[in-house]
Coordinates of C-alpha atoms in Angstrom, one line a residue:
M18 CA -101.3 -50.5 -32.8
K19 CA -99.7 -53.0 -31.0
Y20 CA -100.8 -54.9 -28.1
D21 CA -99.6 -57.7 -25.8
A22 CA -102.5 -59.8 -26.6
V23 CA -105.1 -60.0 -28.6
I24 CA -108.6 -61.5 -28.3
I25 CA -110.6 -62.1 -31.2
G26 CA -114.2 -63.0 -30.1
S27 CA -116.1 -61.8 -26.6
G28 CA -117.5 -65.0 -25.8
Q29 CA -117.3 -67.0 -22.7
A30 CA -113.5 -67.4 -23.1
G31 CA -112.7 -64.5 -24.7
S32 CA -114.3 -61.8 -22.6
P33 CA -112.7 -62.9 -19.4
L34 CA -109.4 -63.8 -20.7
A35 CA -109.2 -60.0 -22.0
A36 CA -110.5 -58.7 -18.5
K37 CA -107.9 -60.6 -16.8
L38 CA -104.9 -60.1 -18.7
A39 CA -105.6 -56.6 -18.9
K40 CA -105.9 -56.5 -15.0
V41 CA -102.8 -58.1 -14.7
G42 CA -101.1 -54.9 -16.7
W43 CA -101.1 -56.4 -20.3
K44 CA -101.9 -53.8 -22.9
T45 CA -104.9 -56.1 -24.5
A46 CA -107.4 -55.8 -27.2
L47 CA -110.5 -57.7 -27.4
I48 CA -112.0 -57.8 -31.2
E49 CA -116.2 -58.1 -31.3
K50 CA -117.6 -58.3 -34.8
R51 CA -121.1 -58.1 -33.3
W52 CA -122.3 -58.2 -29.9
V53 CA -120.3 -59.1 -26.8
G54 CA -121.3 -62.2 -25.2
G55 CA -121.0 -64.6 -27.8
T56 CA -123.1 -67.5 -28.7
C57 CA -124.4 -68.0 -25.2
V58 CA -125.7 -64.6 -24.3
N59 CA -126.9 -63.5 -27.9
D60 CA -127.7 -66.7 -29.7
G61 CA -127.5 -69.9 -27.2
C62 CA -127.8 -70.4 -23.8
T63 CA -129.8 -67.2 -22.5
P64 CA -132.3 -67.0 -25.2
S65 CA -133.0 -70.7 -25.9
K66 CA -133.5 -71.4 -21.8
T67 CA -135.4 -68.3 -21.2
L68 CA -138.1 -69.4 -23.9
I69 CA -137.9 -73.2 -22.9
A70 CA -139.2 -71.6 -19.4
S71 CA -142.1 -69.9 -21.2
G72 CA -143.1 -73.5 -23.2
R73 CA -142.3 -75.2 -19.8
R74 CA -145.1 -73.1 -18.0
A75 CA -147.5 -73.8 -20.9
Y76 CA -147.3 -77.3 -20.0
L77 CA -147.4 -77.1 -16.3
A78 CA -150.5 -75.2 -17.0
R79 CA -152.3 -77.5 -19.4
H80 CA -151.2 -80.6 -17.0
S81 CA -152.3 -79.3 -13.5
A82 CA -155.7 -80.7 -13.1
A83 CA -153.6 -83.7 -12.1
L84 CA -152.8 -82.0 -9.2
G85 CA -156.3 -80.9 -8.7
I86 CA -155.9 -77.6 -10.3
Q87 CA -158.1 -76.6 -12.7
M88 CA -157.1 -74.0 -15.1
P89 CA -158.5 -72.4 -18.5
A90 CA -156.3 -73.5 -21.5
P91 CA -153.2 -71.5 -21.8
V92 CA -152.9 -69.1 -24.6
V93 CA -149.4 -68.1 -26.2
D94 CA -148.5 -64.9 -26.6
M95 CA -145.8 -65.3 -29.1
A96 CA -144.8 -61.9 -29.5
A97 CA -144.8 -61.3 -25.7
V98 CA -142.5 -64.3 -24.9
I99 CA -139.8 -62.9 -27.5
Q100 CA -140.1 -59.8 -25.9
R101 CA -139.3 -61.1 -22.5
K102 CA -136.3 -63.2 -24.2
D103 CA -134.9 -60.1 -25.9
R104 CA -135.0 -58.1 -22.5
I105 CA -133.1 -60.7 -20.8
V106 CA -130.6 -60.7 -23.5
I107 CA -130.2 -57.2 -24.0
A108 CA -129.8 -56.4 -20.3
K109 CA -127.3 -59.0 -19.8
R110 CA -125.1 -58.0 -23.0
A111 CA -125.1 -54.6 -21.6
R112 CA -124.1 -55.2 -18.4
L113 CA -121.3 -57.5 -20.0
E114 CA -120.2 -54.6 -22.2
E115 CA -119.9 -52.0 -19.3
W116 CA -117.8 -54.2 -17.8
L117 CA -115.3 -55.1 -20.4
R118 CA -115.5 -50.6 -21.0
K119 CA -114.7 -50.5 -17.5
T120 CA -111.7 -52.7 -17.3
D121 CA -108.5 -50.6 -17.6
G122 CA -105.8 -51.4 -19.9
L123 CA -108.4 -53.2 -22.1
D124 CA -109.5 -51.6 -25.5
L125 CA -112.6 -53.3 -27.0
I126 CA -113.2 -52.9 -30.6
I127 CA -116.1 -53.6 -32.5
G128 CA -115.2 -54.7 -36.4
T129 CA -114.3 -58.1 -38.1
A130 CA -110.7 -59.2 -37.8
S131 CA -108.7 -61.0 -40.6
F132 CA -105.2 -62.2 -40.7
T133 CA -102.6 -60.6 -42.7
G134 CA -99.7 -62.3 -41.4
D135 CA -98.2 -63.5 -38.5
K136 CA -99.7 -62.0 -35.3
K137 CA -101.4 -59.3 -37.5
L138 CA -104.3 -58.5 -38.5
T139 CA -106.7 -56.1 -39.7
V140 CA -110.1 -55.0 -38.1
H141 CA -113.0 -53.7 -40.7
H142 CA -115.2 -51.3 -38.7
P143 CA -118.9 -51.2 -39.5
D144 CA -118.4 -48.0 -40.4
G145 CA -116.2 -49.0 -43.4
T146 CA -112.8 -47.5 -41.8
S147 CA -110.3 -50.2 -40.5
T148 CA -107.4 -50.9 -38.1
E149 CA -104.1 -52.9 -38.2
V150 CA -103.3 -54.6 -34.8
E151 CA -100.7 -56.8 -33.7
G152 CA -100.2 -58.8 -30.8
E153 CA -97.5 -60.7 -29.1
F154 CA -100.2 -63.4 -28.0
I155 CA -103.5 -63.7 -30.2
F156 CA -106.4 -65.8 -29.0
V157 CA -109.1 -67.0 -31.0
N158 CA -112.6 -67.3 -29.3
T159 CA -114.9 -67.0 -32.9
G160 CA -117.2 -69.7 -32.1
A161 CA -119.0 -71.4 -34.4
S162 CA -122.5 -71.1 -36.7
P163 CA -125.2 -73.4 -38.0
Q164 CA -124.2 -75.8 -40.5
I165 CA -126.4 -75.8 -43.8
P166 CA -126.4 -79.1 -45.4
A167 CA -126.2 -79.2 -49.2
I168 CA -129.8 -80.2 -49.8
E169 CA -131.0 -79.6 -53.4
G170 CA -133.2 -76.6 -53.0
V171 CA -132.3 -75.6 -50.1
N172 CA -131.1 -72.3 -51.1
D173 CA -134.5 -71.4 -52.3
T174 CA -136.5 -72.6 -49.7
P175 CA -136.8 -70.5 -46.5
Y176 CA -135.6 -72.4 -43.5
Y177 CA -134.6 -71.3 -39.7
T178 CA -131.8 -72.3 -37.7
S179 CA -131.2 -72.4 -34.1
T180 CA -130.5 -68.5 -33.9
T181 CA -133.3 -67.2 -36.0
I182 CA -136.0 -69.3 -34.9
M183 CA -135.7 -67.6 -31.8
D184 CA -137.2 -64.4 -33.1
L185 CA -140.2 -66.1 -34.8
K186 CA -143.3 -64.1 -33.4
T187 CA -145.8 -66.8 -34.4
V188 CA -146.3 -70.2 -33.2
P189 CA -145.3 -72.4 -36.1
D190 CA -148.4 -75.1 -37.1
H191 CA -146.2 -77.4 -38.2
L192 CA -142.3 -77.6 -37.3
V193 CA -140.0 -79.6 -39.5
I194 CA -136.4 -80.3 -37.7
L195 CA -133.8 -81.6 -39.8
G196 CA -131.6 -83.2 -36.8
A197 CA -132.5 -84.9 -33.5
G198 CA -129.4 -83.6 -31.6
Y199 CA -129.5 -81.9 -28.5
I200 CA -130.7 -78.6 -30.2
A201 CA -133.3 -80.3 -31.8
M202 CA -134.7 -81.8 -28.7
E203 CA -135.0 -78.6 -27.1
F204 CA -136.4 -76.6 -29.6
G205 CA -138.9 -79.6 -30.6
Q206 CA -140.0 -80.0 -27.2
L207 CA -140.4 -75.8 -26.7
F208 CA -142.6 -75.4 -29.7
R209 CA -144.7 -78.4 -29.5
R210 CA -145.4 -76.9 -25.6
L211 CA -146.3 -73.5 -27.2
G212 CA -148.7 -75.1 -29.5
S213 CA -147.0 -76.5 -32.6
Q214 CA -147.3 -79.9 -34.4
V215 CA -143.2 -81.0 -34.2
T216 CA -141.7 -83.8 -36.4
L217 CA -138.2 -84.8 -35.8
L218 CA -136.4 -86.2 -39.1
E219 CA -132.9 -88.2 -37.9
R220 CA -130.7 -89.6 -40.7
S221 CA -129.3 -92.3 -38.2
A222 CA -130.9 -95.5 -37.5
A223 CA -130.6 -94.6 -33.7
L224 CA -131.3 -91.7 -31.5
L225 CA -128.5 -89.6 -29.4
N226 CA -126.0 -92.0 -30.5
K227 CA -123.5 -90.7 -27.8
E228 CA -125.7 -91.9 -25.2
D229 CA -126.9 -94.9 -23.9
D230 CA -129.6 -97.0 -26.1
D231 CA -132.0 -96.9 -22.4
I232 CA -131.4 -93.5 -22.2
A233 CA -132.1 -92.3 -25.6
G234 CA -135.1 -94.7 -25.9
E235 CA -136.8 -93.4 -22.5
L236 CA -136.1 -90.0 -23.8
K237 CA -137.7 -90.8 -27.3
N238 CA -140.8 -92.2 -25.1
I239 CA -141.1 -88.9 -23.5
L240 CA -140.9 -86.5 -26.7
E241 CA -143.8 -88.9 -28.3
M242 CA -145.9 -88.8 -25.2
E243 CA -145.9 -84.9 -25.3
G244 CA -146.9 -85.7 -29.5
I245 CA -143.7 -85.2 -31.1
K246 CA -143.4 -87.4 -34.2
I247 CA -139.5 -89.1 -34.7
R248 CA -138.5 -89.9 -37.6
L249 CA -135.4 -92.2 -37.8
G250 CA -133.2 -93.4 -40.2
T251 CA -134.7 -90.8 -42.7
A252 CA -133.0 -88.3 -44.7
V253 CA -133.8 -85.2 -46.6
T254 CA -133.0 -85.4 -50.2
K255 CA -134.9 -82.1 -51.8
A256 CA -136.4 -79.2 -50.7
S257 CA -138.7 -76.6 -52.2
R258 CA -141.3 -73.9 -51.3
L259 CA -144.8 -74.2 -52.3
A260 CA -147.0 -71.8 -53.7
D261 CA -149.2 -71.4 -50.5
G262 CA -145.7 -70.7 -48.7
K263 CA -145.4 -73.9 -47.1
I264 CA -142.3 -76.0 -47.4
E265 CA -142.1 -79.6 -48.6
L266 CA -139.1 -82.1 -48.1
T267 CA -138.7 -84.7 -50.1
L268 CA -137.4 -88.1 -48.1
S269 CA -135.6 -91.0 -48.3
S270 CA -135.9 -94.4 -45.8
N271 CA -135.4 -97.5 -46.4
G272 CA -135.1 -97.5 -49.9
T273 CA -138.1 -95.6 -50.2
S274 CA -138.9 -91.6 -51.4
Q275 CA -141.6 -89.5 -50.1
T276 CA -143.0 -86.1 -49.3
L277 CA -143.6 -84.1 -45.9
T278 CA -145.4 -80.5 -45.6
G279 CA -145.0 -78.2 -43.2
S280 CA -145.2 -74.3 -42.3
H281 CA -141.9 -74.1 -41.1
W282 CA -138.4 -75.8 -41.5
L283 CA -135.5 -75.7 -38.7
I284 CA -132.4 -77.0 -39.8
A285 CA -130.1 -78.4 -36.8
S286 CA -128.0 -80.5 -38.1
G287 CA -124.3 -79.5 -36.9
R288 CA -122.0 -76.2 -36.1
L289 CA -119.2 -74.9 -38.1
P290 CA -116.4 -72.5 -37.1
N291 CA -116.3 -69.0 -37.5
L292 CA -113.2 -68.8 -39.5
R293 CA -114.2 -67.7 -42.8
E294 CA -113.4 -64.2 -42.7
L295 CA -110.4 -64.5 -40.1
K296 CA -108.6 -66.2 -42.7
P297 CA -106.5 -68.3 -40.5
E298 CA -104.3 -69.9 -43.1
R299 CA -102.7 -66.4 -43.6
A300 CA -101.0 -66.7 -40.2
G301 CA -100.1 -70.5 -40.7
I302 CA -102.6 -71.5 -38.1
V303 CA -103.3 -75.6 -39.2
L304 CA -106.7 -76.6 -39.5
T305 CA -108.2 -80.3 -38.4
E306 CA -109.9 -82.4 -41.1
K307 CA -113.0 -80.9 -40.1
G308 CA -112.1 -77.3 -40.7
F309 CA -111.9 -76.5 -36.7
I310 CA -108.7 -75.2 -35.5
K311 CA -106.1 -77.5 -34.4
T312 CA -104.4 -77.0 -31.2
D313 CA -102.2 -78.9 -28.6
D314 CA -103.4 -79.9 -24.9
R315 CA -102.9 -76.7 -23.1
L316 CA -104.7 -75.0 -26.4
E317 CA -102.1 -73.7 -28.1
T318 CA -102.2 -74.1 -32.2
S319 CA -99.2 -74.7 -34.9
V320 CA -98.1 -71.2 -34.6
K321 CA -96.3 -70.4 -31.2
G322 CA -97.9 -67.6 -28.7
I323 CA -101.5 -67.8 -30.9
Y324 CA -104.3 -70.0 -29.0
A325 CA -108.4 -71.1 -29.9
L326 CA -110.7 -71.5 -27.2
G327 CA -114.1 -72.3 -27.2
D328 CA -116.3 -73.7 -30.0
V329 CA -113.5 -72.6 -33.1
R330 CA -111.5 -75.9 -31.7
E331 CA -112.7 -79.5 -32.6
G332 CA -114.1 -81.1 -29.0
P333 CA -117.0 -80.4 -26.5
A334 CA -119.0 -77.3 -27.7
F335 CA -120.3 -76.2 -24.3
T336 CA -120.0 -72.7 -22.6
H337 CA -118.9 -74.0 -19.7
I338 CA -115.9 -75.9 -21.9
S339 CA -115.0 -72.5 -23.0
Y340 CA -114.7 -70.9 -19.9
N341 CA -112.9 -73.7 -18.7
D342 CA -110.5 -73.0 -21.7
Y343 CA -110.0 -69.5 -20.3
L344 CA -108.9 -70.4 -16.8
V345 CA -106.4 -73.3 -18.7
V346 CA -104.7 -70.7 -20.8
S347 CA -104.7 -67.6 -18.4
R348 CA -103.0 -69.9 -15.6
N349 CA -101.0 -71.7 -17.7
L350 CA -99.6 -68.2 -18.9
L351 CA -99.4 -66.3 -15.7
D352 CA -99.1 -68.7 -12.9
K353 CA -97.2 -71.7 -15.0
A354 CA -99.8 -73.7 -13.9
G355 CA -99.2 -76.4 -16.4
L356 CA -102.6 -77.8 -16.8
S357 CA -104.3 -79.8 -20.0
V358 CA -107.6 -80.2 -21.2
Q359 CA -106.6 -83.9 -22.4
D360 CA -108.3 -85.9 -19.1
R361 CA -110.4 -82.7 -17.8
L362 CA -114.4 -84.1 -17.0
V363 CA -116.5 -82.8 -19.2
P364 CA -120.2 -82.4 -18.0
Y365 CA -123.0 -81.2 -19.9
C366 CA -127.3 -80.6 -19.8
M367 CA -129.8 -80.9 -22.2
F368 CA -132.4 -78.7 -21.7
T369 CA -135.6 -80.7 -22.3
D370 CA -137.9 -81.6 -19.8
P371 CA -136.8 -83.6 -17.9
E372 CA -133.2 -82.4 -18.3
L373 CA -130.4 -84.9 -19.1
G374 CA -127.2 -84.5 -16.8
R375 CA -123.9 -86.1 -18.2
I376 CA -120.8 -86.4 -17.0
G377 CA -118.3 -88.9 -17.9
L378 CA -118.1 -92.1 -19.1
T379 CA -121.7 -93.9 -20.2
E380 CA -122.1 -97.6 -20.0
K381 CA -121.4 -97.8 -23.4
A382 CA -118.3 -96.3 -23.5
A383 CA -116.9 -97.9 -20.6
R384 CA -117.7 -101.5 -22.0
E385 CA -116.0 -100.3 -25.8
K386 CA -112.9 -99.4 -23.5
G387 CA -112.6 -102.9 -21.8
R388 CA -113.5 -101.5 -17.8
R389 CA -114.7 -103.8 -15.4
I390 CA -118.0 -101.9 -14.5
K391 CA -121.3 -102.0 -12.4
V392 CA -124.2 -100.2 -13.4
A393 CA -126.7 -98.6 -11.2
K394 CA -130.3 -97.8 -12.6
L395 CA -133.1 -95.9 -11.0
S396 CA -136.7 -94.9 -12.5
M397 CA -137.9 -91.5 -11.6
T398 CA -141.4 -93.6 -10.5
Q399 CA -139.2 -94.8 -7.4
V400 CA -138.1 -91.2 -6.7
A401 CA -140.2 -89.7 -3.6
R402 CA -139.9 -86.1 -4.5
G403 CA -140.6 -87.2 -7.9
I404 CA -143.8 -88.8 -6.8
E405 CA -145.0 -85.9 -4.7
T406 CA -144.9 -83.4 -7.5
G407 CA -146.1 -85.3 -10.0
E408 CA -142.7 -85.7 -11.9
T409 CA -142.0 -89.5 -12.8
R410 CA -140.8 -89.8 -16.2
G411 CA -137.0 -90.2 -16.6
M412 CA -134.2 -92.3 -14.7
M413 CA -131.1 -92.2 -13.2
K414 CA -128.2 -94.2 -13.9
A415 CA -124.3 -94.3 -13.0
I416 CA -121.5 -96.3 -13.6
V417 CA -118.8 -97.8 -11.5
D418 CA -115.7 -99.0 -11.5
E419 CA -116.1 -102.6 -10.1
E420 CA -112.5 -102.6 -8.6
T421 CA -112.0 -99.2 -6.8
H422 CA -115.6 -98.3 -6.8
E423 CA -115.3 -95.0 -8.1
I424 CA -117.8 -93.5 -10.3
L425 CA -116.9 -93.3 -13.9
G426 CA -120.2 -91.6 -15.2
A427 CA -123.7 -90.8 -15.0
S428 CA -126.6 -90.1 -17.1
I429 CA -129.5 -88.4 -15.0
L430 CA -132.5 -88.1 -16.9
A431 CA -134.8 -86.2 -14.6
P432 CA -136.2 -82.9 -13.6
H433 CA -133.3 -80.8 -12.6
G434 CA -131.1 -83.7 -14.0
G435 CA -128.3 -80.9 -14.4
E436 CA -128.1 -80.4 -10.8
I437 CA -128.2 -83.7 -9.4
M438 CA -125.7 -84.9 -12.0
S439 CA -123.5 -82.1 -10.3
V440 CA -123.2 -83.9 -7.4
L441 CA -122.0 -86.9 -8.9
E442 CA -119.5 -84.6 -10.7
V443 CA -117.8 -83.3 -7.4
A444 CA -117.8 -86.8 -6.4
M445 CA -115.8 -88.2 -9.5
M446 CA -113.5 -84.7 -8.9
G447 CA -112.6 -86.2 -5.3
K448 CA -112.7 -89.9 -6.7
L449 CA -114.7 -90.7 -4.1
P450 CA -116.2 -94.6 -3.8
Y451 CA -119.8 -94.6 -4.9
E452 CA -120.6 -96.0 -1.2
K453 CA -119.7 -92.1 0.2
I454 CA -123.2 -91.1 -1.9
R455 CA -124.7 -94.2 -0.9
D456 CA -124.4 -93.5 2.6
G457 CA -124.4 -89.8 2.5
I458 CA -127.1 -87.7 4.5
F459 CA -129.0 -85.7 1.9
A460 CA -131.9 -83.5 2.7
H461 CA -135.1 -84.9 2.4
P462 CA -137.0 -84.9 0.4
T463 CA -135.0 -83.9 -2.7
F464 CA -134.0 -85.2 -6.1
S465 CA -130.4 -85.5 -5.0
E466 CA -131.5 -87.6 -1.8
S467 CA -132.7 -90.0 -4.7
L468 CA -128.7 -90.7 -5.0
N469 CA -128.6 -92.7 -2.0
N470 CA -131.2 -95.1 -3.7
L471 CA -129.5 -95.3 -6.9
F472 CA -126.5 -96.8 -5.8
M473 CA -128.2 -99.2 -3.2
T474 CA -129.1 -100.7 -6.3
L475 CA -125.6 -102.1 -7.1
D476 CA -125.7 -103.7 -3.3
N477 CA -128.9 -106.3 -4.9
A478 CA -126.9 -106.5 -8.0

């Protein structure tokens, strides 16, 4: 079957791109091996944030006495927590699939795609049959999956990934997490709040090395205050399963070796692109050293007419970036917009509590680039809304160009940190000087209003 466009993977770039091209008259095929919606709907954003909401309710119930509300200790019904998550995921997936199937000019094909040549594919269906597909344009949006490190005994020891742990219907007694990145932080706090003992193991000596030390240190303190144990400079060299079903990990730290026992083991140490079955080499597609699809700044691969979008290419692995990839590609193809991903702003949010909302340069990155900067900082203990709600953990930080006064970046570790950060993102999009935020009128009392005070700290610097 020949198409104008073939999209492989129905993630946050693939689905809207398929619908958009079909609506403008392109004969379009969307190939999905499992469920529509990609990682975000099925294994990432939707289910994890649904579970995190349950964890927060348990946390608030335990700490209500500080606000004068006496409550019995919460009882976590993990099966019910998972059922709620499943209902939300299934409903969202169903709405998306209905929309795709009702789109004229779009064929939704369920199966696993493999390149057989230049812009030619075989799709292997679940029933054992196959279909040959060819497209003038090919768009790869196959995403990424958890990476399992080569640790002695790992294949003989039960472990969970960020995908499988979201189906766990009992609360672990002791959850040991390999890694201390964004995924590990979110799941660590979630399960601690649901009642687990939690230990995070991180090979590097620093936490969240892409963030500034003060932000990472503040978050570390917050998690440790909740009872999470964080062990830095610690590598796992061996894993085994004990007779009682528990897992035992051999750890190496500062030249010494010791063991750690836990009831459950979560591996959250990175992700790899989903390319094994696709076999991109058959189409002549060049990969990066890390095995991701290599693209130019307009997301075209080494093969003209074949594009890669989302986590399958090397770059920021966020749902909203995947969606922006769709906008870049569709506008360039349909509107000749000439858009590039080269210098786009990359906001992101880590959904710990408090959230870490991030945009632009950190202080560390700005100084490494030789930028002349001013740094604004504000503790959440000085934020009126935080004091009123009893949420004073965290801090706000912004990086400002010393000459132009434009905002270069921000780290907002605060309740609704992602929403507060977005105010500064809009300011950065408009290249506004920080004084516009400092002197702006915000509704009182809100967390965003405290951005006035954040930038007032520069007046006293």
